[in-house]
PDB file of C-alpha atoms in Angstrom:
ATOM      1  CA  UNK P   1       0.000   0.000   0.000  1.00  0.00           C
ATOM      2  CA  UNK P   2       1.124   3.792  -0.798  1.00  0.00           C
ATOM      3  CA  UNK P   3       1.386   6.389   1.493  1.00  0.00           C
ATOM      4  CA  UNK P   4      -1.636   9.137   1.485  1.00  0.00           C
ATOM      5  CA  UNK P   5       0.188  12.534   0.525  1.00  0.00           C
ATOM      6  CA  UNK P   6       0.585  14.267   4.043  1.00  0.00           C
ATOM      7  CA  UNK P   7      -1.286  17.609   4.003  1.00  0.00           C
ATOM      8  CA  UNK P   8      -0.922  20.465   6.273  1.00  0.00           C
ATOM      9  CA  UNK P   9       3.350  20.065   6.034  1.00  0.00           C
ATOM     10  CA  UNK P  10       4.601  23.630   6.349  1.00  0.00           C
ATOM     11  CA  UNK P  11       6.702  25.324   4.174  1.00  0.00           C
ATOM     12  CA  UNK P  12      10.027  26.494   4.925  1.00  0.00           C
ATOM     13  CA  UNK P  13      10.270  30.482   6.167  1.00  0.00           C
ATOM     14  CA  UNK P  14      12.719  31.313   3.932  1.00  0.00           C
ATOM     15  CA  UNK P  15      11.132  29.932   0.621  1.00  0.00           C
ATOM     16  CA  UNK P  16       7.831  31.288   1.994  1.00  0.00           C
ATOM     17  CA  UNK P  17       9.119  34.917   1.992  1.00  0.00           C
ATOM     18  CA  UNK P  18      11.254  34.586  -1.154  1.00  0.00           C
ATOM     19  CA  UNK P  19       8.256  33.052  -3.115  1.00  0.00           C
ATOM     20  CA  UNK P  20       6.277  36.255  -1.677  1.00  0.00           C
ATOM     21  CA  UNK P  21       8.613  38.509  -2.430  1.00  0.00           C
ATOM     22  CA  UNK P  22       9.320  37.248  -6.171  1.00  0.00           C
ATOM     23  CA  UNK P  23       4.973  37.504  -6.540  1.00  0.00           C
ATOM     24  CA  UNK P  24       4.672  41.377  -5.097  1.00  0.00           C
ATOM     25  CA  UNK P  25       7.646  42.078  -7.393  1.00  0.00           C
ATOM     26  CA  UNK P  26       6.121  40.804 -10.407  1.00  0.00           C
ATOM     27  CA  UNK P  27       2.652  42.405  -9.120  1.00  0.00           C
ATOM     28  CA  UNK P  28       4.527  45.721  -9.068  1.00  0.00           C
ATOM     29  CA  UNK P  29       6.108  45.148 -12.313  1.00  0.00           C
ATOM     30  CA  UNK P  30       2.390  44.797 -13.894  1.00  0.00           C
ATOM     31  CA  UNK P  31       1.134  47.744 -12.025  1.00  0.00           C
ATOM     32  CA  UNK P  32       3.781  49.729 -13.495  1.00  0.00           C
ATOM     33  CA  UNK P  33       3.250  48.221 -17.524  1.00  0.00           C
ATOM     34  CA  UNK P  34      -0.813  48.593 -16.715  1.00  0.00           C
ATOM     35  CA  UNK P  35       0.120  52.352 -15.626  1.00  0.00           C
ATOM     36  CA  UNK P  36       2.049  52.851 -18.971  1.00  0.00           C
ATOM     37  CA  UNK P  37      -0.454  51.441 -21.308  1.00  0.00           C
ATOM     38  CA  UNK P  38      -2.911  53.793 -19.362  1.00  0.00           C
ATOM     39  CA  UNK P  39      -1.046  56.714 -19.799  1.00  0.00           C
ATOM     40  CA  UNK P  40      -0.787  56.158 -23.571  1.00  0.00           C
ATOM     41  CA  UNK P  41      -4.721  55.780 -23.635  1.00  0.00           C
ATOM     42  CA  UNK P  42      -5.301  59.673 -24.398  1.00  0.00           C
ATOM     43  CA  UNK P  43      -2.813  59.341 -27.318  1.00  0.00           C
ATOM     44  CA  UNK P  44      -4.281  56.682 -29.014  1.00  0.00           C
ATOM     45  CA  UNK P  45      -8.155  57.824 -28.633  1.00  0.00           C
ATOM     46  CA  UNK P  46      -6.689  60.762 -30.053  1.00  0.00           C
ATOM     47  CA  UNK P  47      -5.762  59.269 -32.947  1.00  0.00           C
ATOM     48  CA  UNK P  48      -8.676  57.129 -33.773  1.00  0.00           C
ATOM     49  CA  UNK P  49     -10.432  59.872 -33.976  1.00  0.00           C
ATOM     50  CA  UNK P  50      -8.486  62.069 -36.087  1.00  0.00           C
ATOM     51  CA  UNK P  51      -8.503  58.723 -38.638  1.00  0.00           C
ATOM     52  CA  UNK P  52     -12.066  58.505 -38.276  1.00  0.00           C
ATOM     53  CA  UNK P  53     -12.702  62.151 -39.260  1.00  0.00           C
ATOM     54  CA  UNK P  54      -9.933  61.850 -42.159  1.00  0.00           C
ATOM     55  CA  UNK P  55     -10.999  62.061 -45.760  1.00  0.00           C
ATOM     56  CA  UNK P  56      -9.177  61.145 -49.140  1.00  0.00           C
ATOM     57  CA  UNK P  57      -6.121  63.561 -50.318  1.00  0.00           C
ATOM     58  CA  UNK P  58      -7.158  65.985 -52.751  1.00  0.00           C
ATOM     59  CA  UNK P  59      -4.165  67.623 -54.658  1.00  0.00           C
ATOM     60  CA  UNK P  60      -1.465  68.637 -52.514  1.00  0.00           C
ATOM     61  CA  UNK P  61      -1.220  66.379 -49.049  1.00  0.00           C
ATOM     62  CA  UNK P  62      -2.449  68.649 -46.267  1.00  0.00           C
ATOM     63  CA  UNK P  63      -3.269  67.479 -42.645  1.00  0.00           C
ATOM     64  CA  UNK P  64      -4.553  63.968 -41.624  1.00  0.00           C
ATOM     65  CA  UNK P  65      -5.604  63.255 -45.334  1.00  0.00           C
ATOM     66  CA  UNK P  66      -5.292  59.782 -46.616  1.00  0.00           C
ATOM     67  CA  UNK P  67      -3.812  58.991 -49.554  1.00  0.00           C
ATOM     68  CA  UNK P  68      -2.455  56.119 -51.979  1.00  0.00           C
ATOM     69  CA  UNK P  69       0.639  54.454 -53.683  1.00  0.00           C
ATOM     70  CA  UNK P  70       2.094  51.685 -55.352  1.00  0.00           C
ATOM     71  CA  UNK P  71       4.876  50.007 -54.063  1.00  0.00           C
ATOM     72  CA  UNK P  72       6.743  46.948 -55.376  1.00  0.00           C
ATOM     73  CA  UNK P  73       7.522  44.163 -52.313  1.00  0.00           C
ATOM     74  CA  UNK P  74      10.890  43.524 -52.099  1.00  0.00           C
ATOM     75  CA  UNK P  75      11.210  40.761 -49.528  1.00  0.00           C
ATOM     76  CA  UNK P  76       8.335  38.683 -47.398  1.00  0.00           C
ATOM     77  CA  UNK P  77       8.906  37.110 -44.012  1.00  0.00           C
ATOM     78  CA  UNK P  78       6.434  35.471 -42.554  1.00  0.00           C
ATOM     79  CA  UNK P  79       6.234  34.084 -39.028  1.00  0.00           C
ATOM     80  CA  UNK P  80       3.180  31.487 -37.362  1.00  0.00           C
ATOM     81  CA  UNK P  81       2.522  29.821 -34.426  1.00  0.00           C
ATOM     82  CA  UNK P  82       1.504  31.311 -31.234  1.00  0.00           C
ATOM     83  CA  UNK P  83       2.063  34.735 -32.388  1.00  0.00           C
ATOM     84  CA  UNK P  84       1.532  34.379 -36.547  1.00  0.00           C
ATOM     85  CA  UNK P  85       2.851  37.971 -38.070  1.00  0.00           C
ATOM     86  CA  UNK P  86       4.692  38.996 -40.992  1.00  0.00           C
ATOM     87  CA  UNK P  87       7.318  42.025 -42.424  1.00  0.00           C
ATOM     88  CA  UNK P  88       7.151  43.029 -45.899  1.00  0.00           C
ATOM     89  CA  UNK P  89       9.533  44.711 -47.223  1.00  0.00           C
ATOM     90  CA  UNK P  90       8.277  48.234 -50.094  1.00  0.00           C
ATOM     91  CA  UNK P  91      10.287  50.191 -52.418  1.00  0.00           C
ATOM     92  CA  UNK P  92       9.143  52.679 -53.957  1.00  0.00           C
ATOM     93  CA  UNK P  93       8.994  56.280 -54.750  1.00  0.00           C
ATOM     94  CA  UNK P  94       6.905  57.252 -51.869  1.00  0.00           C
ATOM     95  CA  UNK P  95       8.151  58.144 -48.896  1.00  0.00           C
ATOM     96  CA  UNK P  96       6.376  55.707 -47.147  1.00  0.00           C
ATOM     97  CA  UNK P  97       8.302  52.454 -48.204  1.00  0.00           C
ATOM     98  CA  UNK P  98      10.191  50.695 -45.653  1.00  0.00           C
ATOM     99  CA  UNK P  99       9.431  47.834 -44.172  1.00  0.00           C
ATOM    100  CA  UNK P 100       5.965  46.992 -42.866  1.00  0.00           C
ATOM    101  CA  UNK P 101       5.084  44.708 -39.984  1.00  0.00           C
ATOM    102  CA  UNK P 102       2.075  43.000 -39.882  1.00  0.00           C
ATOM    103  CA  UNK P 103       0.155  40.863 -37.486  1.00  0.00           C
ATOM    104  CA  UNK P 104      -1.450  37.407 -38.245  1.00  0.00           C
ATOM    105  CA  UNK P 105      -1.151  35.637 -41.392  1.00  0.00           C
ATOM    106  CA  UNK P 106      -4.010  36.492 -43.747  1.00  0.00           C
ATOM    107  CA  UNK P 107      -4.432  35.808 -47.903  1.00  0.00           C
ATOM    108  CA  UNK P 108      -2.482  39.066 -48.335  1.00  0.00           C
ATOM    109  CA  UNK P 109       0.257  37.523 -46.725  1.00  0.00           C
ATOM    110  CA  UNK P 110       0.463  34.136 -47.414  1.00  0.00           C
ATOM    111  CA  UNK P 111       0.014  34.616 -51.254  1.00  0.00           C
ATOM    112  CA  UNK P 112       2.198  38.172 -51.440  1.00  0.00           C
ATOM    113  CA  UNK P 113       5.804  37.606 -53.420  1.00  0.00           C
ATOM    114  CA  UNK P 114       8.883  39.818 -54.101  1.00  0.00           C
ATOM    115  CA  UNK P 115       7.988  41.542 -57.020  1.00  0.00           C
ATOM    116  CA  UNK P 116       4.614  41.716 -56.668  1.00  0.00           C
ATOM    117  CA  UNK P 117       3.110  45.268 -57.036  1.00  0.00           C
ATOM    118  CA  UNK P 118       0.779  46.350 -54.035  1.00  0.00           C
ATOM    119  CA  UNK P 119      -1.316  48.987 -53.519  1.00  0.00           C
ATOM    120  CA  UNK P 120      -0.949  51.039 -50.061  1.00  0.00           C
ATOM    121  CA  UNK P 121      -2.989  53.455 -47.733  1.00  0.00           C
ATOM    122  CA  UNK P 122      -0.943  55.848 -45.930  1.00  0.00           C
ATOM    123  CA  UNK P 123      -1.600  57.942 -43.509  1.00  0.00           C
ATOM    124  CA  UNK P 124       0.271  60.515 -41.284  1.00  0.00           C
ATOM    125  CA  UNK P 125       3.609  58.600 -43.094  1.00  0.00           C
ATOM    126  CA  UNK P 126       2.816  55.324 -42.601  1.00  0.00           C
ATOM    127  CA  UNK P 127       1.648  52.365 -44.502  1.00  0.00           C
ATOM    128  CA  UNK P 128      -1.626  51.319 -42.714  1.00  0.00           C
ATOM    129  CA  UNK P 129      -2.922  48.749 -45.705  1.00  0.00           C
ATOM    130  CA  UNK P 130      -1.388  46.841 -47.963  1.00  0.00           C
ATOM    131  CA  UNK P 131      -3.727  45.464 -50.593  1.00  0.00           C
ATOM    132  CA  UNK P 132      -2.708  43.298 -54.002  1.00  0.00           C
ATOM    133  CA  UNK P 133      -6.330  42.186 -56.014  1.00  0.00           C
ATOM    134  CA  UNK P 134      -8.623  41.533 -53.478  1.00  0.00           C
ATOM    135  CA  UNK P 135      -7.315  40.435 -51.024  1.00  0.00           C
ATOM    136  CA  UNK P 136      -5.632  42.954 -48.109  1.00  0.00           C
ATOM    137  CA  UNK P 137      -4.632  43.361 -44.593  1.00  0.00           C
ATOM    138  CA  UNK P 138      -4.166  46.221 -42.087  1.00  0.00           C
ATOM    139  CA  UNK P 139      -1.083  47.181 -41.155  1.00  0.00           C
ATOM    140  CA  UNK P 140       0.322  47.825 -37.292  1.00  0.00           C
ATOM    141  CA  UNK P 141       0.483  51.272 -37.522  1.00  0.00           C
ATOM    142  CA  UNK P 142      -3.212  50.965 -38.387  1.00  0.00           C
ATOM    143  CA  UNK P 143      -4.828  53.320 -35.581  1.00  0.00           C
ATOM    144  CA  UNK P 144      -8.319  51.802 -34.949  1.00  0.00           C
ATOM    145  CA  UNK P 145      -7.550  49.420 -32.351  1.00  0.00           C
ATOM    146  CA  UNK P 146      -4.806  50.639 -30.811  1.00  0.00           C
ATOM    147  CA  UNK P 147      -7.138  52.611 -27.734  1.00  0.00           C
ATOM    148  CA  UNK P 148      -8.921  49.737 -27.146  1.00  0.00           C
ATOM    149  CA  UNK P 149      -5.877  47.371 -26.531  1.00  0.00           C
ATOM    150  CA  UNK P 150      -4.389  50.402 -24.376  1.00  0.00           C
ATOM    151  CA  UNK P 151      -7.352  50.076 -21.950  1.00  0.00           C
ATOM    152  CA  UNK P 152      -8.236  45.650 -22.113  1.00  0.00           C
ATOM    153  CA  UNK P 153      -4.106  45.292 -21.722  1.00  0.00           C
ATOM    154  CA  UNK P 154      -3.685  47.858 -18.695  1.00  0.00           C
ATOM    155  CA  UNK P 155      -7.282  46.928 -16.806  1.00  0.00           C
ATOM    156  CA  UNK P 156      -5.461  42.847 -17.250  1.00  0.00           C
ATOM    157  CA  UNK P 157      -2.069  43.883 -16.137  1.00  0.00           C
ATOM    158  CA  UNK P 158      -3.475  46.215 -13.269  1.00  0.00           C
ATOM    159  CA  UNK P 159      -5.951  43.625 -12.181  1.00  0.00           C
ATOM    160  CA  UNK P 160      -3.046  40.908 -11.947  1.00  0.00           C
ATOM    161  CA  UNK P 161      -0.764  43.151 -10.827  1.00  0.00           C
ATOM    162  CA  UNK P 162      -3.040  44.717  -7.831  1.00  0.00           C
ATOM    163  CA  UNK P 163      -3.579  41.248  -6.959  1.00  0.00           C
ATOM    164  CA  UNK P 164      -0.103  40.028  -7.054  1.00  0.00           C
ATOM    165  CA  UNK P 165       1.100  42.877  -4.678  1.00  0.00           C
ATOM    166  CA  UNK P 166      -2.136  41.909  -2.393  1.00  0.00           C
ATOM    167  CA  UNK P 167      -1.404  38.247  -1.979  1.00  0.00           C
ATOM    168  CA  UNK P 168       2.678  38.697  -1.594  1.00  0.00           C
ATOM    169  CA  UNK P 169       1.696  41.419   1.648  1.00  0.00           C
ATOM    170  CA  UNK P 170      -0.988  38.726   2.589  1.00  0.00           C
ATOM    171  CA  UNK P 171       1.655  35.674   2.622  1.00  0.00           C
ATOM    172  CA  UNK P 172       4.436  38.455   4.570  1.00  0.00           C
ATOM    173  CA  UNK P 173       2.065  39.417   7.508  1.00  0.00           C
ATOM    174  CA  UNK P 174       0.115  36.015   7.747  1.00  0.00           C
ATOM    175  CA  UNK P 175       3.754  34.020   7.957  1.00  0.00           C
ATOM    176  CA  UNK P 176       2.274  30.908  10.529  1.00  0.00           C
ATOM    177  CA  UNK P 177      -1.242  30.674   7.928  1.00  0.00           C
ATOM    178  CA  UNK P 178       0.351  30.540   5.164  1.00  0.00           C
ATOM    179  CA  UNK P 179       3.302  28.235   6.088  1.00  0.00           C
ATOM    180  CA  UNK P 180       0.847  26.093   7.824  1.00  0.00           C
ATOM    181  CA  UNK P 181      -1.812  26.180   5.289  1.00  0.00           C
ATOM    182  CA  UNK P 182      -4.197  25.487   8.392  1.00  0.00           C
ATOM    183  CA  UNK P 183      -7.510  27.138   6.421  1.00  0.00           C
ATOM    184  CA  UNK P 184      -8.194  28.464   2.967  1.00  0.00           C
ATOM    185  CA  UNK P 185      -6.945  32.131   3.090  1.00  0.00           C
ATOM    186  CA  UNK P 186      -9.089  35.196   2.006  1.00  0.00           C
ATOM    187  CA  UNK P 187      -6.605  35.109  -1.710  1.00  0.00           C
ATOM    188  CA  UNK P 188      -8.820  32.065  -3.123  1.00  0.00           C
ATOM    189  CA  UNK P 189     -12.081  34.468  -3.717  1.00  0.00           C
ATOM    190  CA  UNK P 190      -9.854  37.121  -4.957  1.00  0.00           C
ATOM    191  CA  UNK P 191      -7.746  35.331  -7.226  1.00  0.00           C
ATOM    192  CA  UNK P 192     -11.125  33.585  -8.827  1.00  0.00           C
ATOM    193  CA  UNK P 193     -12.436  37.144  -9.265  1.00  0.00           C
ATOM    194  CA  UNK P 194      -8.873  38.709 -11.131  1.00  0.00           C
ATOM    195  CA  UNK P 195      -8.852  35.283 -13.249  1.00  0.00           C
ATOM    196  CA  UNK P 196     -12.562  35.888 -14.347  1.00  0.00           C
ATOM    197  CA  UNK P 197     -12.673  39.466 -14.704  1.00  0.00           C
ATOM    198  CA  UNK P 198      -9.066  39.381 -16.673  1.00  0.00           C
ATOM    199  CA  UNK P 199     -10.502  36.017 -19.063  1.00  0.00           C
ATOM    200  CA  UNK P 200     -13.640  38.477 -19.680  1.00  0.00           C
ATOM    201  CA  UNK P 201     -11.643  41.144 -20.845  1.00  0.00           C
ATOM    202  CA  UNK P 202      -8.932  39.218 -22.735  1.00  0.00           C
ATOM    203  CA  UNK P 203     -12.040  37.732 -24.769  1.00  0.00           C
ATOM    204  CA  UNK P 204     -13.838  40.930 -25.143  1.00  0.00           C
ATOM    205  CA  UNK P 205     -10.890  42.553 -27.279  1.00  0.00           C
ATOM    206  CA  UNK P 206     -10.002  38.986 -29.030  1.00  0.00           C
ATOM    207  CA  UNK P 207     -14.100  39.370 -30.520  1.00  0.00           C
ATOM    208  CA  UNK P 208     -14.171  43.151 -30.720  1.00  0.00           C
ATOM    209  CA  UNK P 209     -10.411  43.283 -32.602  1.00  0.00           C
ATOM    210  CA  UNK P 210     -12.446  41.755 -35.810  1.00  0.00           C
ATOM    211  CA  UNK P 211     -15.835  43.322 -35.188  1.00  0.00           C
ATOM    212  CA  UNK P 212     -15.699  47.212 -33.638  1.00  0.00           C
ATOM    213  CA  UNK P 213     -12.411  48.188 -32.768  1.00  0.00           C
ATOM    214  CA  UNK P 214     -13.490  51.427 -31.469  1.00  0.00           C
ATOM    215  CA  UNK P 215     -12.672  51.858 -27.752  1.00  0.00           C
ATOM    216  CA  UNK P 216     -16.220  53.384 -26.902  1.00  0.00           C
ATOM    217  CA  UNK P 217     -17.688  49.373 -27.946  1.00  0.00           C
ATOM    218  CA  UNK P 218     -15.459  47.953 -25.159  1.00  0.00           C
ATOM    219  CA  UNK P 219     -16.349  50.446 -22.823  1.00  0.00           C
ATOM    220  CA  UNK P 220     -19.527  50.159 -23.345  1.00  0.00           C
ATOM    221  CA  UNK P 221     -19.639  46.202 -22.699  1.00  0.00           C
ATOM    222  CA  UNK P 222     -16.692  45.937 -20.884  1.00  0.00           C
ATOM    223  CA  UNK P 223     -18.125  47.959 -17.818  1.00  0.00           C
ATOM    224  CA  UNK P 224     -21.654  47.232 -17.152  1.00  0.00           C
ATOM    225  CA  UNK P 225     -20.456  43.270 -16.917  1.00  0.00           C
ATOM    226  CA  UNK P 226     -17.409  43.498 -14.957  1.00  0.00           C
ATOM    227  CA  UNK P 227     -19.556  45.829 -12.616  1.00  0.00           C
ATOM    228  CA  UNK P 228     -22.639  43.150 -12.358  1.00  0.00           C
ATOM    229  CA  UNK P 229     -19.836  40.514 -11.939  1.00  0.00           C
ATOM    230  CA  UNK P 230     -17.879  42.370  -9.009  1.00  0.00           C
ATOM    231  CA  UNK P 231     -21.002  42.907  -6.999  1.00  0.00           C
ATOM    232  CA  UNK P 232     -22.053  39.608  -7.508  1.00  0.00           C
ATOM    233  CA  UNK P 233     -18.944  38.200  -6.358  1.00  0.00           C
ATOM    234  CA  UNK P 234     -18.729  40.980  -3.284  1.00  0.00           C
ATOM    235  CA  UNK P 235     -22.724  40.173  -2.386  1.00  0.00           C
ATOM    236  CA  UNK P 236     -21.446  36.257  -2.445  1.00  0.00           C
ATOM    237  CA  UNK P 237     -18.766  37.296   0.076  1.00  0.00           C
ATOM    238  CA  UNK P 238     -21.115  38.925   2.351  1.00  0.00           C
ATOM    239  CA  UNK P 239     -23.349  36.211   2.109  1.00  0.00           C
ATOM    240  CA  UNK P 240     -20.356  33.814   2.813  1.00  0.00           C
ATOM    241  CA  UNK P 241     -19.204  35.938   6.555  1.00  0.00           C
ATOM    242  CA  UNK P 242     -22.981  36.260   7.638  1.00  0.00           C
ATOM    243  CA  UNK P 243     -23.420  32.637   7.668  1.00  0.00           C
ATOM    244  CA  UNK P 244     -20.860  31.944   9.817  1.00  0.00           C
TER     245      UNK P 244
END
């Protein structure tokens, strides 16, 4: 017969406050990328905006027009798996040819050769579409998008991060607990609630990224839910202390 695993074995203090430390300083880490992605939120809305209101060149190029080329593609590189992308590489007399990055593989990319000609959109300077026949794909500098990954990316890395610092002060000032493991400690509700809340919103801009990229559509889902789901999960908890 096998031994039962023996429960309740406490850790060692020293790996308990290194393993703490190592989580708050990854928690403050993502608190600090959340706070950057954030800040560049007024940038970006800006500039979705500005493309939104932007109409076709006419005659001399004057303000946030947008206007079009032809380039010829020099070189492709494409790139799959987890994170599928591409470069393409434009000459041309334009200003705007360089090379172009791209992300995810689309028919553009996986049927676009050196020497093919392609037509481009630029705007403010930059490529933002590449298109050869029918078939086309948005560049990264495309705008549209960018707000609304500024605010899903920092609300995920602030949520994990807030909770990361939270759990490595819990594990510091509840040593004997959380060495001991002697009861489920207040992290488990928490934790659930970042995990949910951060799945929610990683979905949210996964379906919205090739629906409505504008950031008022996330806001305007994104909030009422998370809201219903936090007081839900904070009536639960109430619910949870009163019964015992």
């Amino acid at each position: 017969m096998t031994r039962a695993p023996r429960r309740g074995k406490p850790y060692d203090r020293l790996q308990l406050r290194v393993r703490a430390a190592l989580i708050g300083l990854a928690g403050a880490a993502a608190l600090v990328a959340g706070t950057l992605l954030f800040a560049r939120l007024p940038q970006a809305v800006a500039e979705e905006r500005a493309f939104r209101a932007a109409s076709e060149c006419r005659g001399a190029v004057t303000g946030d027009c947008l206007r079009a080329a032809w380039f010829t593609v020099d070189s492709v590189r494409v790139r799959r798996g987890k994170s599928p992308g591409g470069w393409v590489e434009v000459s041309g007399p334009d200003a705007a040819a360089g090379e172009v990055t791209l992300s995810g593989v689309s028919d553009f990319l996986d049927h676009v050769r050196p020497g093919d000609r392609v037509a481009g959109t630029i705007w403010r300077g930059e490529v933002i579409v590449l298109r050869e026949g029918e078939a086309g794909q948005r560049t990264d500098a495309y705008p549209e998008g960018a707000a609304q990954f500024s605010a899903g990316g920092g609300i995920i890395l602030l949520l994990g991060g807030g909770w990361g610092v939270h759990a490595s002060r819990w594990h510091l000032r509840h040593r004997e607990t959380a060495a001991h493991r002697r009861r489920p400690h207040p992290l488990a509700r928490s934790g659930w609630a970042v995990a949910g809340l951060s799945a929610w919103t990683f979905l949210l801009l996964l379906v919205l990224d090739g629906w409505d990229p504008a950031i008022g559509t996330f806001i305007a889902i994104w909030a009422p839910t998370s809201l219903a789901a936090v007081a839900f999960l904070v009536h639960g908890g109430r619910r949870g202390r009163s019964r015992r």
